[in-house]
Structure formats: C-alpha cells, structure tokens
C-alpha cells in the first residue's frame, strides 16, 4: 500500500488490537483507486467515539453525536467515524441523531454514492458491496439504492453528486440524474451554508463546465439561493475555460457576468452567507473587472484598483477571452513598476506637515490638499520628496 495510507495502517492495527473493526472509507479510497492525490483519510470503525478516545491519547472531538473523532497519530490526523445508520431523516436533511452499529456493510449502505461506499482494510483488500469499483472505472456517479429515496432522505446529496461531476469529470447515471430532476425542490430544506460549501467545491473542480451545465439541465439552480434568475450568466460561465482561476476569481467573473450594479452584486454574494470580507473582496474584483471590459489599464486605474487586484483582474479578463495576452500583462506590469506611489501612505508628507506649513487650523482642506499632491505625484508633475512638496505647498495659494 502506498502513502498516505501506509502511515495510517498502524492506526487501523491499534483499533483492531482492541477488538474493533476499522476500514479506510469515503473519498480517500475512491481517489486512491483513481490515482488522484489524496487530501484527508477517513476511517470508519466499529468502536464508538468514547472507545476511540480510550485507545488514542491525542484526539479532538469533531462531532461526537455524529460519531466523529479526530485522532492525531505520528504527526498525521485522521477522522474516525463510528459505523452508523441513518434511519430517521427529518425534513429532508441529515438526521440530528444517529444510531451506532457494529457492521461496516450497513455503514457503507448509508453512504451517498457507490463510488463513496467502498471500504479498504489494512491489507489493501477492498470491500465493495455496491459495485462502486465498477462505477469508478466506468466514471459513473450512482446513488447507493434508489436515487429518489436517497435524495429525499438528504437533499444535499443532489448537489454533492453534481460537484463530484465537476471534480472528477464523471457522468451521472440516468436514474441518479432523474432523481435530481424529480427532487430538486427539496434543496430548499438545506441550510444555505452547506449549499454554498458545495458550490465552492463545484467551482473548484476541473470540470466546472459540466458541473454548471448540470445545475442548469436538472434545473436545480432554481432552488439555490441567489441563482434562480441567473440562468444566462450560469450558461455563459459554463462555456468558459476557467480552471486557471482561483475560487474567488471565479466568483468575481460570475458576478461580472450577472451585469448588475455593485449593490446588487453584494446582495447576490451575501445570499450565500459568505463572510463580509469575502463579499467585499469578490465584489471589488468584479467591479474592476467590469471596468477592465470598458477600458484598458491606465496609471490612474491601476493606482485606484491596487496592483495585486489589477493583476488578478487582468488574469480573469484573459481567462474570459480564453487567450494568454502576455503583451497586456507586460504593459500592466510596466504601469505598476512606474507607479511612484501605491497609496496615500506612501506620500512623504503628513497632514500635520501641511497644517504646520500653511499655519492653518486642521479641517477638510488637509485631505483636499493631500489628494492634490497625490494626483500631481502620480502624474509625474511633482517629486515625492518632503522638501519638494513643501515648496510646492507653500507656493500654491489654492488652499
Ligand atoms: P472529498 O474528496 O470532497 O473530501 P468525500 O467523498 O471524501 O469527497 P466528504 O464530504 O469528505 O466527501 O465525505 C466523506 C464520505 O462520507 C463520503 O465519501 C460519503 O461516503 C459519506 N458522506 C458524506 N456526506 C454524505 C451525505 N450527505 N450522505 C451520505 N453519505 C455522505
Ligand atoms: Mg473527504
């Protein structure tokens, strides 16, 4: 067995030495079979959280009521979840309480898709009661059991299915696809935060186009906050090659495609309950992206936008145009390099200098003069030097 599973074998061994069962499960096994990089290793065990905590000295409670404990072992962390069944679904959401069980087969049966319902023991032997491997090899996403039933138990699974399409480039098996079409309205029962987390993952995937196309084809987008009236923008986004962009750059591009004012964009982003900071950052990028579509970069616009955002905006702009225009990047970089200052804080005088030189009381005039100095320096008409600026200020009689 290869890393990172190899390092985790002693964890399984230890659990088994105490008489419990333990398997690798979930996305890590799926990605291992696919030869993809593995992020986190999930372990399922017949031991209850308190039994796990007795075995391992270092643990962190992640959700004891759902049976999940994080174990720290040899500088690695592993999520260990007790075998459980989820029989009592309320309001189309994951149950608030679960029943711990002692059988891995039953635990695999409650999982969402066959590709995610494969277990692997410490010898690398596969437990595959739902033919998940066949589906992985055929690049098919199929629910464990009847699609409609599984989606009405937990409506988030529909979005999970679509985000796995985006991540893996797989295809939804026809009953699974139909199950989403038939149950899409149930998504309204799911917390916005959980939906937004899935959308982020969908947008982070390599096969974003297919993922977004499925949001449209299944019409599930009509039940996602913020999206019901965004079909045209979704369609346009699905036709772009955007995998070179970071997640918030993708959101900024999407926001731009909506073609609305700054206030509406902020409202749109807030409908996903993103943090205020994130809403500000994305809408700021989107605002400058729209500006970039109207005008090419100038000293004033690069300065006002800020160099980091300007470079990001240029990258998004080029992704939209699906071309690499190194001339435009060089030109932007030349403007950045030539900027004498990057913000007001770079100016070599302060408000109190001005007050002293002009022998006037503090007031709004200070800000106005600083603004004027900023413009003069930016346009190369004034050197950013305390003495030079002092001379300019004393001569200037405007204020
Ligand atoms: P990723 O690579 O994105 O982490 P993953 O398959 O590991 O993908 P997780 O959200 O980490 O997905 O969940 C781990 C496993 O838990 C899944 O593979 C699946 O077996 C099970 N699971 C997670 N969410 C659900 C759900 N809503 N319904 C049923 N099973 C689920
Ligand atoms: Mg995972």
PDB file of N, CA and C in Angstrom, residues 348-363 365-366 369-370 373 386-387 389-391 393-395 399:
ATOM      1  N   UNK A 348       5.344  61.383   1.013  1.00  0.00           N
ATOM      2  CA  UNK A 348       6.343  61.738   2.022  1.00  0.00           C
ATOM      3  C   UNK A 348       5.970  62.956   2.863  1.00  0.00           C
ATOM      4  N   UNK A 349       4.696  63.297   2.914  1.00  0.00           N
ATOM      5  CA  UNK A 349       4.260  64.341   3.856  1.00  0.00           C
ATOM      6  C   UNK A 349       3.033  63.830   4.596  1.00  0.00           C
ATOM      7  N   UNK A 350       2.788  64.454   5.770  1.00  0.00           N
ATOM      8  CA  UNK A 350       1.607  64.061   6.527  1.00  0.00           C
ATOM      9  C   UNK A 350       0.685  65.267   6.660  1.00  0.00           C
ATOM     10  N   UNK A 351      -0.493  65.038   7.161  1.00  0.00           N
ATOM     11  CA  UNK A 351      -1.452  66.112   7.389  1.00  0.00           C
ATOM     12  C   UNK A 351      -0.872  67.169   8.323  1.00  0.00           C
ATOM     13  N   UNK A 352      -0.148  66.697   9.350  1.00  0.00           N
ATOM     14  CA  UNK A 352       0.385  67.691  10.305  1.00  0.00           C
ATOM     15  C   UNK A 352       1.475  68.563   9.667  1.00  0.00           C
ATOM     16  N   UNK A 353       2.229  67.989   8.707  1.00  0.00           N
ATOM     17  CA  UNK A 353       3.186  68.825   7.947  1.00  0.00           C
ATOM     18  C   UNK A 353       2.432  69.977   7.295  1.00  0.00           C
ATOM     19  N   UNK A 354       1.334  69.630   6.626  1.00  0.00           N
ATOM     20  CA  UNK A 354       0.562  70.635   5.892  1.00  0.00           C
ATOM     21  C   UNK A 354       0.061  71.737   6.832  1.00  0.00           C
ATOM     22  N   UNK A 355      -0.465  71.318   7.977  1.00  0.00           N
ATOM     23  CA  UNK A 355      -1.006  72.272   8.954  1.00  0.00           C
ATOM     24  C   UNK A 355       0.091  73.240   9.399  1.00  0.00           C
ATOM     25  N   UNK A 356       1.272  72.668   9.619  1.00  0.00           N
ATOM     26  CA  UNK A 356       2.390  73.494  10.080  1.00  0.00           C
ATOM     27  C   UNK A 356       2.837  74.452   8.963  1.00  0.00           C
ATOM     28  N   UNK A 357       2.980  73.930   7.764  1.00  0.00           N
ATOM     29  CA  UNK A 357       3.482  74.757   6.664  1.00  0.00           C
ATOM     30  C   UNK A 357       2.505  75.877   6.318  1.00  0.00           C
ATOM     31  N   UNK A 358       1.207  75.542   6.351  1.00  0.00           N
ATOM     32  CA  UNK A 358       0.204  76.535   5.948  1.00  0.00           C
ATOM     33  C   UNK A 358      -0.248  77.415   7.112  1.00  0.00           C
ATOM     34  N   UNK A 359       0.162  77.052   8.327  1.00  0.00           N
ATOM     35  CA  UNK A 359      -0.242  77.799   9.519  1.00  0.00           C
ATOM     36  C   UNK A 359      -1.764  77.964   9.575  1.00  0.00           C
ATOM     37  N   UNK A 360      -2.454  76.861   9.259  1.00  0.00           N
ATOM     38  CA  UNK A 360      -3.914  76.917   9.294  1.00  0.00           C
ATOM     39  C   UNK A 360      -4.437  75.830  10.218  1.00  0.00           C
ATOM     40  N   UNK A 361      -5.628  76.045  10.727  1.00  0.00           N
ATOM     41  CA  UNK A 361      -6.252  75.037  11.595  1.00  0.00           C
ATOM     42  C   UNK A 361      -6.595  73.783  10.796  1.00  0.00           C
ATOM     43  N   UNK A 362      -6.570  72.666  11.489  1.00  0.00           N
ATOM     44  CA  UNK A 362      -6.958  71.419  10.811  1.00  0.00           C
ATOM     45  C   UNK A 362      -8.386  71.522  10.294  1.00  0.00           C
ATOM     46  N   UNK A 363      -8.652  70.868   9.210  1.00  0.00           N
ATOM     47  CA  UNK A 363     -10.003  70.901   8.620  1.00  0.00           C
ATOM     48  C   UNK A 363     -10.022  70.067   7.365  1.00  0.00           C
ATOM     49  N   UNK A 365      -9.724  70.822   4.481  1.00  0.00           N
ATOM     50  CA  UNK A 365      -8.767  71.251   3.455  1.00  0.00           C
ATOM     51  C   UNK A 365      -7.528  70.353   3.423  1.00  0.00           C
ATOM     52  N   UNK A 366      -7.174  69.759   4.575  1.00  0.00           N
ATOM     53  CA  UNK A 366      -5.963  68.924   4.642  1.00  0.00           C
ATOM     54  C   UNK A 366      -6.084  67.739   3.677  1.00  0.00           C
ATOM     55  N   UNK A 369      -5.876  68.892   0.019  1.00  0.00           N
ATOM     56  CA  UNK A 369      -4.516  69.182  -0.457  1.00  0.00           C
ATOM     57  C   UNK A 369      -3.736  67.866  -0.649  1.00  0.00           C
ATOM     58  N   UNK A 370      -3.901  66.938   0.307  1.00  0.00           N
ATOM     59  CA  UNK A 370      -3.214  65.647   0.162  1.00  0.00           C
ATOM     60  C   UNK A 370      -3.629  64.963  -1.140  1.00  0.00           C
ATOM     61  N   UNK A 373      -1.850  66.636  -3.987  1.00  0.00           N
ATOM     62  CA  UNK A 373      -0.441  66.212  -4.018  1.00  0.00           C
ATOM     63  C   UNK A 373      -0.341  64.827  -4.649  1.00  0.00           C
ATOM     64  N   UNK A 386       9.848  65.283   0.628  1.00  0.00           N
ATOM     65  CA  UNK A 386       9.288  66.196   1.626  1.00  0.00           C
ATOM     66  C   UNK A 386       9.589  67.661   1.316  1.00  0.00           C
ATOM     67  N   UNK A 387      10.869  67.949   0.998  1.00  0.00           N
ATOM     68  CA  UNK A 387      11.262  69.339   0.728  1.00  0.00           C
ATOM     69  C   UNK A 387      10.580  69.890  -0.519  1.00  0.00           C
ATOM     70  N   UNK A 389       7.861  68.852  -1.916  1.00  0.00           N
ATOM     71  CA  UNK A 389       6.415  69.025  -1.711  1.00  0.00           C
ATOM     72  C   UNK A 389       6.159  70.275  -0.858  1.00  0.00           C
ATOM     73  N   UNK A 390       7.057  70.512   0.126  1.00  0.00           N
ATOM     74  CA  UNK A 390       6.894  71.679   0.990  1.00  0.00           C
ATOM     75  C   UNK A 390       6.904  72.960   0.151  1.00  0.00           C
ATOM     76  N   UNK A 391       7.868  73.017  -0.760  1.00  0.00           N
ATOM     77  CA  UNK A 391       7.987  74.184  -1.634  1.00  0.00           C
ATOM     78  C   UNK A 391       6.718  74.369  -2.468  1.00  0.00           C
ATOM     79  N   UNK A 393       3.730  73.255  -1.794  1.00  0.00           N
ATOM     80  CA  UNK A 393       2.581  73.603  -0.945  1.00  0.00           C
ATOM     81  C   UNK A 393       2.630  75.082  -0.543  1.00  0.00           C
ATOM     82  N   UNK A 394       3.810  75.553  -0.204  1.00  0.00           N
ATOM     83  CA  UNK A 394       3.909  76.960   0.240  1.00  0.00           C
ATOM     84  C   UNK A 394       3.604  77.924  -0.915  1.00  0.00           C
ATOM     85  N   UNK A 395       4.035  77.518  -2.093  1.00  0.00           N
ATOM     86  CA  UNK A 395       3.769  78.382  -3.263  1.00  0.00           C
ATOM     87  C   UNK A 395       2.298  78.361  -3.634  1.00  0.00           C
ATOM     88  N   UNK A 399      -5.264  76.744  -1.378  1.00  0.00           N
ATOM     89  CA  UNK A 399      -5.917  76.499  -0.096  1.00  0.00           C
ATOM     90  C   UNK A 399      -5.300  77.334   1.025  1.00  0.00           C
TER      91      UNK A 399
END
